[in-house]
Amino acid sequence: MKSKIPKLIIISPCYNEEAGIESSVKRLNALYDDLIARGVISPHSKLLCVNDASKDSTWEKIKALCKEYPRLRGISLAKNSGQYHATMAGICAACDKCDAVITMDIDLQDDLNAIEKMVGLFLEGNEIVYGVKVARNGDSRFKRGTAKLFYRFQTLMGVKSIPDHSEFRLMSNKAIKILSQYKERNLYTRGVVASLGLPYATVDDIISERTAGESKYGLFKLINVAIDGITSFSIRPMRMIFILGVISLFITIGVVVYVIVSQFGYHASGWTSLILSIWFFGSLILLSLGIIGEYIGRIYTEVKQRPTFIVEETTGELD
Ligand code: UDP
Ligand code: MG
C-alpha cells in the first residue's frame, strides 16, 4: 500500500484534433482541480499533449493552451509516427518525473470517472491499471463488430492481452521505466504492457461519443494495427504455414496413390482437377510467401534501429 499522494501525468496523443482540443483540455483541467482539492493526486500533477505532427492548427492551439493552463505541457513530433509512438514519446518524457501516468485519447471517449478509481488501485499496489471497455456507446456498430473479431483472432493467434482494453491505462513509474526500454519499431503497446508481468487491476471504461472531430482510424489503419499486433507477438501464423504444408503433403501422397491406382484400365481426362490443383496450390504458396514476407519486412525495419519518434519542440519541463 502506497501512502503518499501520487503525482500523475495524463499523456494524450493528438493528431489533427484542433476541433476538440480546447474543450478536452478544459475538462481535464477541471477534473485535476477537483482531484487535487480532494487530495487524490498531487498539486504537481501535469497534463501532457503529444502533437503527432498534425496537419492542422493542433500544435498552435496546444502552445496557446499551455499559457492559459499552467499544468499543461506539450511535445511536438517532427513527423507523424502514429498513436502508439506518439504515446511512447510522452512516456519517455514522463519517465522519473511522476509516480504514475495515464495514457488517454484526447477525444475523451474514455470514462473520466475511472481516473480516480485507477489512482486508488495504483495506491493499493498495482503497477498497471487497465481500462476495460464495458459499454461502447460512442463506437459505431462496425467498430464494435471489428473490435470483437480482432480480440478473438488475436487470442487464436497466441497473443496475450487484456480483452476489450485499448490505450486507456494507468502505469506506475516502474512500469514505464521498463516500457521505455522497448525500442521496437512495430510497437504494439497493449501486448507489450500485458507481457511485463507486473501486478495489475482493471476498471470499467464506458466509451462515449468523440467530443469533436472524426476518428483517425479508417479500415486500412485498423487492419494495420491488427497485423502489427499479431506479427509483433506471435510466430503462430508461420507455424500454421508449416502445418498447412504437412497436411498438403499428405493429401498429395493420397492423390499420387489414387492416380497410380486409377491408371490401370482408365485413361485420365482430368483437366478440371489439374487446373484446380494448380490454382489451389498456387494460392497457398502465395499466401504463405505473403505471411513470411510480412515477418521479413518487420525484421528489416527492426534491424535498421531508427528512432521511433523525433521530438521537434516542447513547451516546458514536467517537474
Ligand atoms: N492519433 C495520433 N496519431 C495518429 C492517429 C491518431 O496521435 O496517427 C491520436 C488521436 O489524436 C487520438 C488517439 O490517437 O487522440 C486515438 O485516435 P482516434 O480517436 O481517431 O481513434 P478511435 O477512438 O477512433 O479508435
Ligand atoms: Mg477516439
mmCIF file of C-alpha atoms and ligand atoms in Angstrom:
data_model
loop_
_atom_site.group_PDB
_atom_site.id
_atom_site.type_symbol
_atom_site.label_atom_id
_atom_site.label_comp_id
_atom_site.label_asym_id
_atom_site.label_seq_id
_atom_site.Cartn_x
_atom_site.Cartn_y
_atom_site.Cartn_z
ATOM 1 C CA MET A 1 0.000 0.000 0.000
ATOM 2 C CA LYS A 2 1.483 3.331 -1.068
ATOM 3 C CA SER A 3 0.742 6.190 1.281
ATOM 4 C CA LYS A 4 1.807 9.402 -0.393
ATOM 5 C CA ILE A 5 -0.392 11.446 -2.714
ATOM 6 C CA PRO A 6 0.787 10.496 -6.219
ATOM 7 C CA LYS A 7 1.959 12.896 -8.882
ATOM 8 C CA LEU A 8 0.046 11.968 -12.021
ATOM 9 C CA ILE A 9 0.730 12.800 -15.664
ATOM 10 C CA ILE A 10 -2.021 12.211 -18.210
ATOM 11 C CA ILE A 11 -0.492 11.649 -21.654
ATOM 12 C CA SER A 12 -2.646 12.239 -24.729
ATOM 13 C CA PRO A 13 -1.520 11.784 -28.329
ATOM 14 C CA CYS A 14 -3.092 14.363 -30.652
ATOM 15 C CA TYR A 15 -3.375 14.187 -34.406
ATOM 16 C CA ASN A 16 -5.476 16.775 -36.238
ATOM 17 C CA GLU A 17 -7.528 17.458 -33.136
ATOM 18 C CA GLU A 18 -7.980 21.242 -33.495
ATOM 19 C CA ALA A 19 -11.751 20.887 -33.263
ATOM 20 C CA GLY A 20 -11.845 19.393 -29.796
ATOM 21 C CA ILE A 21 -8.564 20.025 -28.037
ATOM 22 C CA GLU A 22 -9.633 23.174 -26.205
ATOM 23 C CA SER A 23 -12.716 21.619 -24.647
ATOM 24 C CA SER A 24 -10.823 18.427 -23.805
ATOM 25 C CA VAL A 25 -8.017 20.280 -22.022
ATOM 26 C CA LYS A 26 -10.594 22.368 -20.190
ATOM 27 C CA ARG A 27 -12.419 19.269 -18.969
ATOM 28 C CA LEU A 28 -9.235 17.502 -17.907
ATOM 29 C CA ASN A 29 -8.028 20.618 -16.102
ATOM 30 C CA ALA A 30 -11.326 20.877 -14.202
ATOM 31 C CA LEU A 31 -11.004 17.208 -13.257
ATOM 32 C CA TYR A 32 -7.474 17.872 -11.966
ATOM 33 C CA ASP A 33 -8.720 20.840 -9.907
ATOM 34 C CA ASP A 34 -11.250 18.550 -8.250
ATOM 35 C CA LEU A 35 -8.844 15.620 -7.682
ATOM 36 C CA ILE A 36 -6.165 17.925 -6.275
ATOM 37 C CA ALA A 37 -8.655 19.707 -3.985
ATOM 38 C CA ARG A 38 -9.756 16.344 -2.579
ATOM 39 C CA GLY A 39 -6.171 15.165 -2.083
ATOM 40 C CA VAL A 40 -6.436 12.310 -4.593
ATOM 41 C CA ILE A 41 -3.481 13.463 -6.690
ATOM 42 C CA SER A 42 -0.581 15.811 -6.026
ATOM 43 C CA PRO A 43 -0.815 19.521 -6.980
ATOM 44 C CA HIS A 44 2.318 18.956 -9.101
ATOM 45 C CA SER A 45 0.399 16.647 -11.455
ATOM 46 C CA LYS A 46 0.555 17.529 -15.166
ATOM 47 C CA LEU A 47 -1.272 17.077 -18.447
ATOM 48 C CA LEU A 48 0.877 16.242 -21.454
ATOM 49 C CA CYS A 49 -0.322 16.585 -25.044
ATOM 50 C CA VAL A 50 1.865 14.999 -27.702
ATOM 51 C CA ASN A 51 1.284 16.511 -31.113
ATOM 52 C CA ASP A 52 1.810 13.743 -33.661
ATOM 53 C CA ALA A 53 2.786 16.168 -36.479
ATOM 54 C CA SER A 54 -0.776 17.333 -37.055
ATOM 55 C CA LYS A 55 -1.539 18.999 -40.363
ATOM 56 C CA ASP A 56 -3.981 21.451 -38.783
ATOM 57 C CA SER A 57 -3.520 24.036 -36.022
ATOM 58 C CA THR A 58 -3.423 21.497 -33.154
ATOM 59 C CA TRP A 59 0.131 22.416 -32.110
ATOM 60 C CA GLU A 60 -0.555 26.188 -32.159
ATOM 61 C CA LYS A 61 -3.606 25.503 -30.002
ATOM 62 C CA ILE A 62 -1.593 23.380 -27.556
ATOM 63 C CA LYS A 63 1.000 26.150 -27.206
ATOM 64 C CA ALA A 64 -1.673 28.754 -26.574
ATOM 65 C CA LEU A 65 -3.420 26.475 -24.063
ATOM 66 C CA CYS A 66 -0.119 25.947 -22.192
ATOM 67 C CA LYS A 67 -0.114 29.670 -21.409
ATOM 68 C CA GLU A 68 -3.686 29.504 -20.152
ATOM 69 C CA TYR A 69 -3.337 26.284 -18.127
ATOM 70 C CA PRO A 70 -0.084 26.184 -16.101
ATOM 71 C CA ARG A 71 -0.236 22.415 -15.603
ATOM 72 C CA LEU A 72 -0.389 21.668 -19.326
ATOM 73 C CA ARG A 73 2.733 20.716 -21.284
ATOM 74 C CA GLY A 74 3.193 19.972 -24.974
ATOM 75 C CA ILE A 75 5.584 17.938 -27.092
ATOM 76 C CA SER A 76 5.554 18.153 -30.866
ATOM 77 C CA LEU A 77 6.904 15.382 -33.084
ATOM 78 C CA ALA A 78 8.697 16.115 -36.345
ATOM 79 C CA LYS A 79 6.695 13.583 -38.342
ATOM 80 C CA ASN A 80 3.533 11.586 -37.959
ATOM 81 C CA SER A 81 4.563 8.475 -36.042
ATOM 82 C CA GLY A 82 1.182 7.038 -35.152
ATOM 83 C CA GLN A 83 -0.752 6.941 -31.894
ATOM 84 C CA TYR A 84 1.458 4.331 -30.194
ATOM 85 C CA HIS A 85 4.789 6.005 -30.862
ATOM 86 C CA ALA A 86 3.364 9.424 -30.004
ATOM 87 C CA THR A 87 2.235 7.974 -26.678
ATOM 88 C CA MET A 88 5.700 6.466 -26.192
ATOM 89 C CA ALA A 89 7.259 9.891 -26.783
ATOM 90 C CA GLY A 90 5.114 11.154 -23.906
ATOM 91 C CA ILE A 91 6.005 8.157 -21.744
ATOM 92 C CA CYS A 92 9.744 8.678 -22.301
ATOM 93 C CA ALA A 93 9.369 12.345 -21.346
ATOM 94 C CA ALA A 94 7.367 11.484 -18.208
ATOM 95 C CA CYS A 95 9.754 8.770 -17.018
ATOM 96 C CA ASP A 96 11.053 9.561 -13.499
ATOM 97 C CA LYS A 97 9.050 12.807 -13.460
ATOM 98 C CA CYS A 98 5.955 11.336 -11.745
ATOM 99 C CA ASP A 99 4.567 8.441 -9.717
ATOM 100 C CA ALA A 100 2.179 7.273 -12.435
ATOM 101 C CA VAL A 101 0.950 8.152 -15.907
ATOM 102 C CA ILE A 102 -2.420 7.599 -17.535
ATOM 103 C CA THR A 103 -2.496 7.297 -21.318
ATOM 104 C CA MET A 104 -5.724 8.500 -22.807
ATOM 105 C CA ASP A 105 -7.010 9.669 -26.214
ATOM 106 C CA ILE A 106 -7.582 13.395 -26.414
ATOM 107 C CA ASP A 107 -11.129 12.940 -27.781
ATOM 108 C CA LEU A 108 -12.080 11.890 -24.213
ATOM 109 C CA GLN A 109 -14.122 8.909 -25.356
ATOM 110 C CA ASP A 110 -12.919 7.106 -22.237
ATOM 111 C CA ASP A 111 -14.624 7.361 -18.887
ATOM 112 C CA LEU A 112 -13.196 10.275 -16.867
ATOM 113 C CA ASN A 113 -14.766 8.864 -13.699
ATOM 114 C CA ALA A 114 -12.462 5.872 -13.995
ATOM 115 C CA ILE A 115 -9.366 8.007 -13.343
ATOM 116 C CA GLU A 116 -9.933 8.310 -9.600
ATOM 117 C CA LYS A 117 -10.534 4.555 -9.350
ATOM 118 C CA MET A 118 -7.320 3.925 -11.279
ATOM 119 C CA VAL A 119 -5.338 6.062 -8.842
ATOM 120 C CA GLY A 120 -6.967 4.189 -5.926
ATOM 121 C CA LEU A 121 -5.962 0.815 -7.373
ATOM 122 C CA PHE A 122 -2.443 2.110 -8.019
ATOM 123 C CA LEU A 123 -2.161 3.115 -4.355
ATOM 124 C CA GLU A 124 -3.246 -0.405 -3.392
ATOM 125 C CA GLY A 125 -0.081 -1.687 -5.038
ATOM 126 C CA ASN A 126 -0.986 -2.300 -8.673
ATOM 127 C CA GLU A 127 1.671 -1.195 -11.148
ATOM 128 C CA ILE A 128 -0.754 -1.184 -14.100
ATOM 129 C CA VAL A 129 -4.485 -0.468 -14.167
ATOM 130 C CA TYR A 130 -6.293 -1.249 -17.420
ATOM 131 C CA GLY A 131 -9.454 0.485 -18.546
ATOM 132 C CA VAL A 132 -11.689 -2.279 -19.878
ATOM 133 C CA LYS A 133 -14.481 -1.233 -22.216
ATOM 134 C CA VAL A 134 -17.752 -2.433 -20.765
ATOM 135 C CA ALA A 135 -20.005 -0.329 -22.952
ATOM 136 C CA ARG A 136 -19.161 1.146 -26.314
ATOM 137 C CA ASN A 137 -21.997 3.638 -26.612
ATOM 138 C CA GLY A 138 -19.850 6.046 -28.598
ATOM 139 C CA ASP A 139 -18.499 3.488 -31.042
ATOM 140 C CA SER A 140 -20.174 2.605 -34.308
ATOM 141 C CA ARG A 141 -21.592 -0.863 -34.872
ATOM 142 C CA PHE A 142 -18.847 -1.539 -37.376
ATOM 143 C CA LYS A 143 -16.184 -0.604 -34.841
ATOM 144 C CA ARG A 144 -17.744 -2.789 -32.131
ATOM 145 C CA GLY A 145 -18.000 -5.738 -34.524
ATOM 146 C CA THR A 146 -14.452 -5.449 -35.847
ATOM 147 C CA ALA A 147 -13.048 -4.953 -32.337
ATOM 148 C CA LYS A 148 -14.695 -8.160 -31.133
ATOM 149 C CA LEU A 149 -13.390 -10.089 -34.117
ATOM 150 C CA PHE A 150 -9.932 -8.643 -33.600
ATOM 151 C CA TYR A 151 -9.673 -9.716 -29.940
ATOM 152 C CA ARG A 152 -10.862 -13.208 -30.806
ATOM 153 C CA PHE A 153 -8.425 -13.586 -33.671
ATOM 154 C CA GLN A 154 -5.597 -12.249 -31.538
ATOM 155 C CA THR A 155 -6.208 -14.855 -28.840
ATOM 156 C CA LEU A 156 -6.383 -17.569 -31.505
ATOM 157 C CA MET A 157 -3.004 -16.426 -32.815
ATOM 158 C CA GLY A 158 -1.458 -16.691 -29.367
ATOM 159 C CA VAL A 159 -1.145 -13.009 -28.422
ATOM 160 C CA LYS A 160 -1.807 -12.373 -24.761
ATOM 161 C CA SER A 161 -3.597 -9.123 -23.956
ATOM 162 C CA ILE A 162 -6.417 -7.854 -21.811
ATOM 163 C CA PRO A 163 -9.680 -8.264 -23.772
ATOM 164 C CA ASP A 164 -11.562 -5.056 -24.568
ATOM 165 C CA HIS A 165 -8.709 -2.896 -23.401
ATOM 166 C CA SER A 166 -7.122 -0.416 -25.764
ATOM 167 C CA GLU A 167 -4.953 2.532 -24.765
ATOM 168 C CA PHE A 168 -6.657 3.867 -21.642
ATOM 169 C CA ARG A 169 -4.442 2.684 -18.798
ATOM 170 C CA LEU A 170 -2.541 3.783 -15.733
ATOM 171 C CA MET A 171 1.105 2.761 -15.459
ATOM 172 C CA SER A 172 3.395 3.321 -12.498
ATOM 173 C CA ASN A 173 6.786 4.932 -12.952
ATOM 174 C CA LYS A 174 8.313 1.471 -12.511
ATOM 175 C CA ALA A 175 6.198 0.135 -15.397
ATOM 176 C CA ILE A 176 7.020 2.996 -17.771
ATOM 177 C CA LYS A 177 10.714 2.717 -16.938
ATOM 178 C CA ILE A 178 10.641 -0.867 -18.161
ATOM 179 C CA LEU A 179 8.407 0.013 -21.106
ATOM 180 C CA SER A 180 10.699 2.803 -22.295
ATOM 181 C CA GLN A 181 13.451 0.216 -22.774
ATOM 182 C CA TYR A 182 11.416 -1.423 -25.542
ATOM 183 C CA LYS A 183 12.822 0.083 -28.701
ATOM 184 C CA GLU A 184 10.764 -1.844 -31.257
ATOM 185 C CA ARG A 185 9.532 -0.087 -34.357
ATOM 186 C CA ASN A 186 6.493 -2.323 -34.613
ATOM 187 C CA LEU A 187 5.395 -1.412 -31.178
ATOM 188 C CA TYR A 188 2.184 -2.981 -30.010
ATOM 189 C CA THR A 189 1.884 -1.400 -26.578
ATOM 190 C CA ARG A 190 -1.163 -3.371 -25.475
ATOM 191 C CA GLY A 191 0.711 -6.623 -25.954
ATOM 192 C CA VAL A 192 3.997 -5.357 -24.516
ATOM 193 C CA VAL A 193 2.394 -3.987 -21.342
ATOM 194 C CA ALA A 194 0.488 -7.235 -20.789
ATOM 195 C CA SER A 195 3.753 -9.164 -21.135
ATOM 196 C CA LEU A 196 5.612 -7.186 -18.441
ATOM 197 C CA GLY A 197 4.248 -9.436 -15.708
ATOM 198 C CA LEU A 198 3.668 -6.637 -13.186
ATOM 199 C CA PRO A 199 0.720 -6.709 -10.737
ATOM 200 C CA TYR A 200 -2.330 -5.212 -12.384
ATOM 201 C CA ALA A 201 -6.001 -4.444 -11.924
ATOM 202 C CA THR A 202 -8.819 -3.363 -14.224
ATOM 203 C CA VAL A 203 -11.515 -0.704 -14.079
ATOM 204 C CA ASP A 204 -14.665 -0.381 -16.165
ATOM 205 C CA ASP A 205 -14.442 2.110 -19.010
ATOM 206 C CA ILE A 206 -17.671 3.372 -20.510
ATOM 207 C CA ILE A 207 -16.961 4.682 -24.010
ATOM 208 C CA SER A 208 -18.838 7.794 -25.072
ATOM 209 C CA GLU A 209 -19.027 9.793 -28.293
ATOM 210 C CA ARG A 210 -15.975 11.666 -29.531
ATOM 211 C CA THR A 211 -16.119 15.244 -28.155
ATOM 212 C CA ALA A 212 -15.296 16.690 -31.592
ATOM 213 C CA GLY A 213 -13.660 15.825 -34.892
ATOM 214 C CA GLU A 214 -13.529 12.437 -36.548
ATOM 215 C CA SER A 215 -11.877 9.106 -35.853
ATOM 216 C CA LYS A 216 -8.391 8.872 -37.326
ATOM 217 C CA TYR A 217 -8.757 5.167 -37.945
ATOM 218 C CA GLY A 218 -10.178 4.008 -41.243
ATOM 219 C CA LEU A 219 -10.477 0.364 -42.180
ATOM 220 C CA PHE A 220 -6.917 0.132 -43.539
ATOM 221 C CA LYS A 221 -5.329 1.683 -40.471
ATOM 222 C CA LEU A 222 -7.313 -0.745 -38.289
ATOM 223 C CA ILE A 223 -6.125 -3.700 -40.374
ATOM 224 C CA ASN A 224 -2.556 -2.409 -39.966
ATOM 225 C CA VAL A 225 -2.935 -2.278 -36.186
ATOM 226 C CA ALA A 226 -4.288 -5.837 -36.228
ATOM 227 C CA ILE A 227 -1.384 -7.147 -38.335
ATOM 228 C CA ASP A 228 1.140 -5.320 -36.124
ATOM 229 C CA GLY A 229 -0.460 -6.787 -33.028
ATOM 230 C CA ILE A 230 -0.237 -10.326 -34.262
ATOM 231 C CA THR A 231 3.102 -10.340 -36.071
ATOM 232 C CA SER A 232 4.953 -8.498 -33.326
ATOM 233 C CA PHE A 233 3.925 -11.029 -30.730
ATOM 234 C CA SER A 234 3.383 -14.371 -32.299
ATOM 235 C CA ILE A 235 5.024 -16.653 -34.825
ATOM 236 C CA ARG A 236 1.961 -18.870 -34.829
ATOM 237 C CA PRO A 237 0.930 -17.804 -38.375
ATOM 238 C CA MET A 238 4.308 -19.056 -39.674
ATOM 239 C CA ARG A 239 3.899 -22.287 -37.763
ATOM 240 C CA MET A 240 0.455 -22.670 -39.316
ATOM 241 C CA ILE A 241 2.048 -22.473 -42.771
ATOM 242 C CA PHE A 242 4.283 -25.382 -41.802
ATOM 243 C CA ILE A 243 1.285 -27.396 -40.600
ATOM 244 C CA LEU A 244 -0.550 -26.496 -43.814
ATOM 245 C CA GLY A 245 2.440 -27.758 -45.769
ATOM 246 C CA VAL A 246 2.433 -31.066 -43.876
ATOM 247 C CA ILE A 247 -1.312 -31.509 -44.438
ATOM 248 C CA SER A 248 -0.996 -30.794 -48.158
ATOM 249 C CA LEU A 249 1.923 -33.245 -48.359
ATOM 250 C CA PHE A 250 -0.333 -35.995 -47.007
ATOM 251 C CA ILE A 251 -3.091 -35.007 -49.425
ATOM 252 C CA THR A 252 -0.576 -35.120 -52.281
ATOM 253 C CA ILE A 253 0.537 -38.614 -51.244
ATOM 254 C CA GLY A 254 -3.132 -39.638 -51.269
ATOM 255 C CA VAL A 255 -3.619 -38.130 -54.715
ATOM 256 C CA VAL A 256 -0.488 -39.852 -56.074
ATOM 257 C CA VAL A 257 -1.747 -43.226 -54.816
ATOM 258 C CA TYR A 258 -5.159 -42.533 -56.339
ATOM 259 C CA VAL A 259 -3.664 -41.542 -59.707
ATOM 260 C CA ILE A 260 -1.438 -44.620 -59.863
ATOM 261 C CA VAL A 261 -4.303 -46.948 -58.975
ATOM 262 C CA SER A 262 -6.715 -45.270 -61.396
ATOM 263 C CA GLN A 263 -4.167 -45.572 -64.255
ATOM 264 C CA PHE A 264 -4.980 -49.287 -64.520
ATOM 265 C CA GLY A 265 -7.637 -49.646 -67.165
ATOM 266 C CA TYR A 266 -8.518 -45.984 -67.045
ATOM 267 C CA HIS A 267 -7.306 -43.082 -69.174
ATOM 268 C CA ALA A 268 -7.009 -39.823 -67.416
ATOM 269 C CA SER A 269 -9.042 -36.962 -68.769
ATOM 270 C CA GLY A 270 -8.751 -34.871 -65.561
ATOM 271 C CA TRP A 271 -8.281 -31.347 -66.899
ATOM 272 C CA THR A 272 -10.516 -29.824 -64.216
ATOM 273 C CA SER A 273 -8.749 -31.487 -61.327
ATOM 274 C CA LEU A 274 -5.370 -30.496 -62.774
ATOM 275 C CA ILE A 275 -6.269 -26.851 -63.166
ATOM 276 C CA LEU A 276 -7.976 -26.750 -59.778
ATOM 277 C CA SER A 277 -4.958 -28.152 -58.005
ATOM 278 C CA ILE A 278 -2.626 -25.710 -59.775
ATOM 279 C CA TRP A 279 -4.764 -22.797 -58.624
ATOM 280 C CA PHE A 280 -5.192 -24.193 -55.160
ATOM 281 C CA PHE A 281 -1.529 -24.791 -54.507
ATOM 282 C CA GLY A 282 -0.554 -21.597 -56.319
ATOM 283 C CA SER A 283 -2.677 -19.527 -53.998
ATOM 284 C CA LEU A 284 -1.465 -21.484 -50.977
ATOM 285 C CA ILE A 285 2.142 -20.737 -51.921
ATOM 286 C CA LEU A 286 1.418 -17.050 -52.490
ATOM 287 C CA LEU A 287 -0.394 -16.805 -49.183
ATOM 288 C CA SER A 288 2.475 -18.476 -47.376
ATOM 289 C CA LEU A 289 5.042 -16.235 -49.039
ATOM 290 C CA GLY A 290 2.941 -13.225 -48.056
ATOM 291 C CA ILE A 291 2.966 -14.205 -44.396
ATOM 292 C CA ILE A 292 6.697 -14.926 -44.432
ATOM 293 C CA GLY A 293 7.284 -11.627 -46.253
ATOM 294 C CA GLU A 294 5.360 -9.812 -43.549
ATOM 295 C CA TYR A 295 7.759 -11.124 -40.902
ATOM 296 C CA ILE A 296 10.876 -10.488 -43.014
ATOM 297 C CA GLY A 297 9.687 -6.926 -43.640
ATOM 298 C CA ARG A 298 9.398 -6.441 -39.915
ATOM 299 C CA ILE A 299 12.889 -7.810 -39.314
ATOM 300 C CA TYR A 300 14.142 -5.329 -41.919
ATOM 301 C CA THR A 301 12.568 -2.337 -40.203
ATOM 302 C CA GLU A 302 13.738 -3.515 -36.774
ATOM 303 C CA VAL A 303 17.395 -4.072 -37.712
ATOM 304 C CA LYS A 304 17.713 -0.532 -39.020
ATOM 305 C CA GLN A 305 17.231 0.657 -35.433
ATOM 306 C CA ARG A 306 15.933 4.044 -36.468
ATOM 307 C CA PRO A 307 14.437 6.249 -33.764
ATOM 308 C CA THR A 308 10.726 5.645 -33.428
ATOM 309 C CA PHE A 309 9.910 9.303 -32.939
ATOM 310 C CA ILE A 310 11.715 12.613 -33.236
ATOM 311 C CA VAL A 311 10.837 15.442 -30.870
ATOM 312 C CA GLU A 312 10.815 18.769 -32.656
ATOM 313 C CA GLU A 313 9.613 21.166 -29.985
ATOM 314 C CA THR A 314 8.484 21.141 -26.352
ATOM 315 C CA THR A 315 6.740 23.737 -24.220
ATOM 316 C CA GLY A 316 8.499 23.198 -20.907
ATOM 317 C CA GLU A 317 9.629 20.797 -18.209
ATOM 318 C CA LEU A 318 7.384 18.266 -16.481
ATOM 319 C CA ASP A 319 8.835 18.897 -12.972
HETATM 320 N N1 UDP B 1 -3.695 9.752 -33.057
HETATM 321 C C1 UDP B 1 -2.341 10.050 -33.161
HETATM 322 N N2 UDP B 1 -1.686 9.787 -34.345
HETATM 323 C C2 UDP B 1 -2.316 9.212 -35.409
HETATM 324 C C3 UDP B 1 -3.691 8.867 -35.266
HETATM 325 C C4 UDP B 1 -4.344 9.147 -34.077
HETATM 326 O O1 UDP B 1 -1.731 10.590 -32.227
HETATM 327 O O2 UDP B 1 -1.670 8.997 -36.444
HETATM 328 C C5 UDP B 1 -4.398 10.055 -31.779
HETATM 329 C C6 UDP B 1 -5.700 10.822 -31.899
HETATM 330 O O3 UDP B 1 -5.491 12.212 -31.943
HETATM 331 C C7 UDP B 1 -6.445 10.376 -30.657
HETATM 332 C C8 UDP B 1 -5.970 8.954 -30.467
HETATM 333 O O4 UDP B 1 -4.756 8.832 -31.202
HETATM 334 O O5 UDP B 1 -6.110 11.130 -29.507
HETATM 335 C C9 UDP B 1 -6.977 7.942 -30.923
HETATM 336 O O6 UDP B 1 -7.436 8.242 -32.231
HETATM 337 P P1 UDP B 1 -8.968 8.137 -32.632
HETATM 338 O O7 UDP B 1 -9.832 8.769 -31.583
HETATM 339 O O8 UDP B 1 -9.103 8.674 -34.013
HETATM 340 O O9 UDP B 1 -9.174 6.571 -32.608
HETATM 341 P P2 UDP B 1 -10.511 5.763 -32.265
HETATM 342 O O10 UDP B 1 -11.016 6.250 -30.936
HETATM 343 O O11 UDP B 1 -11.460 6.073 -33.361
HETATM 344 O O12 UDP B 1 -10.050 4.363 -32.219
HETATM 345 MG MG MG B 2 -11.329 8.057 -30.282
#
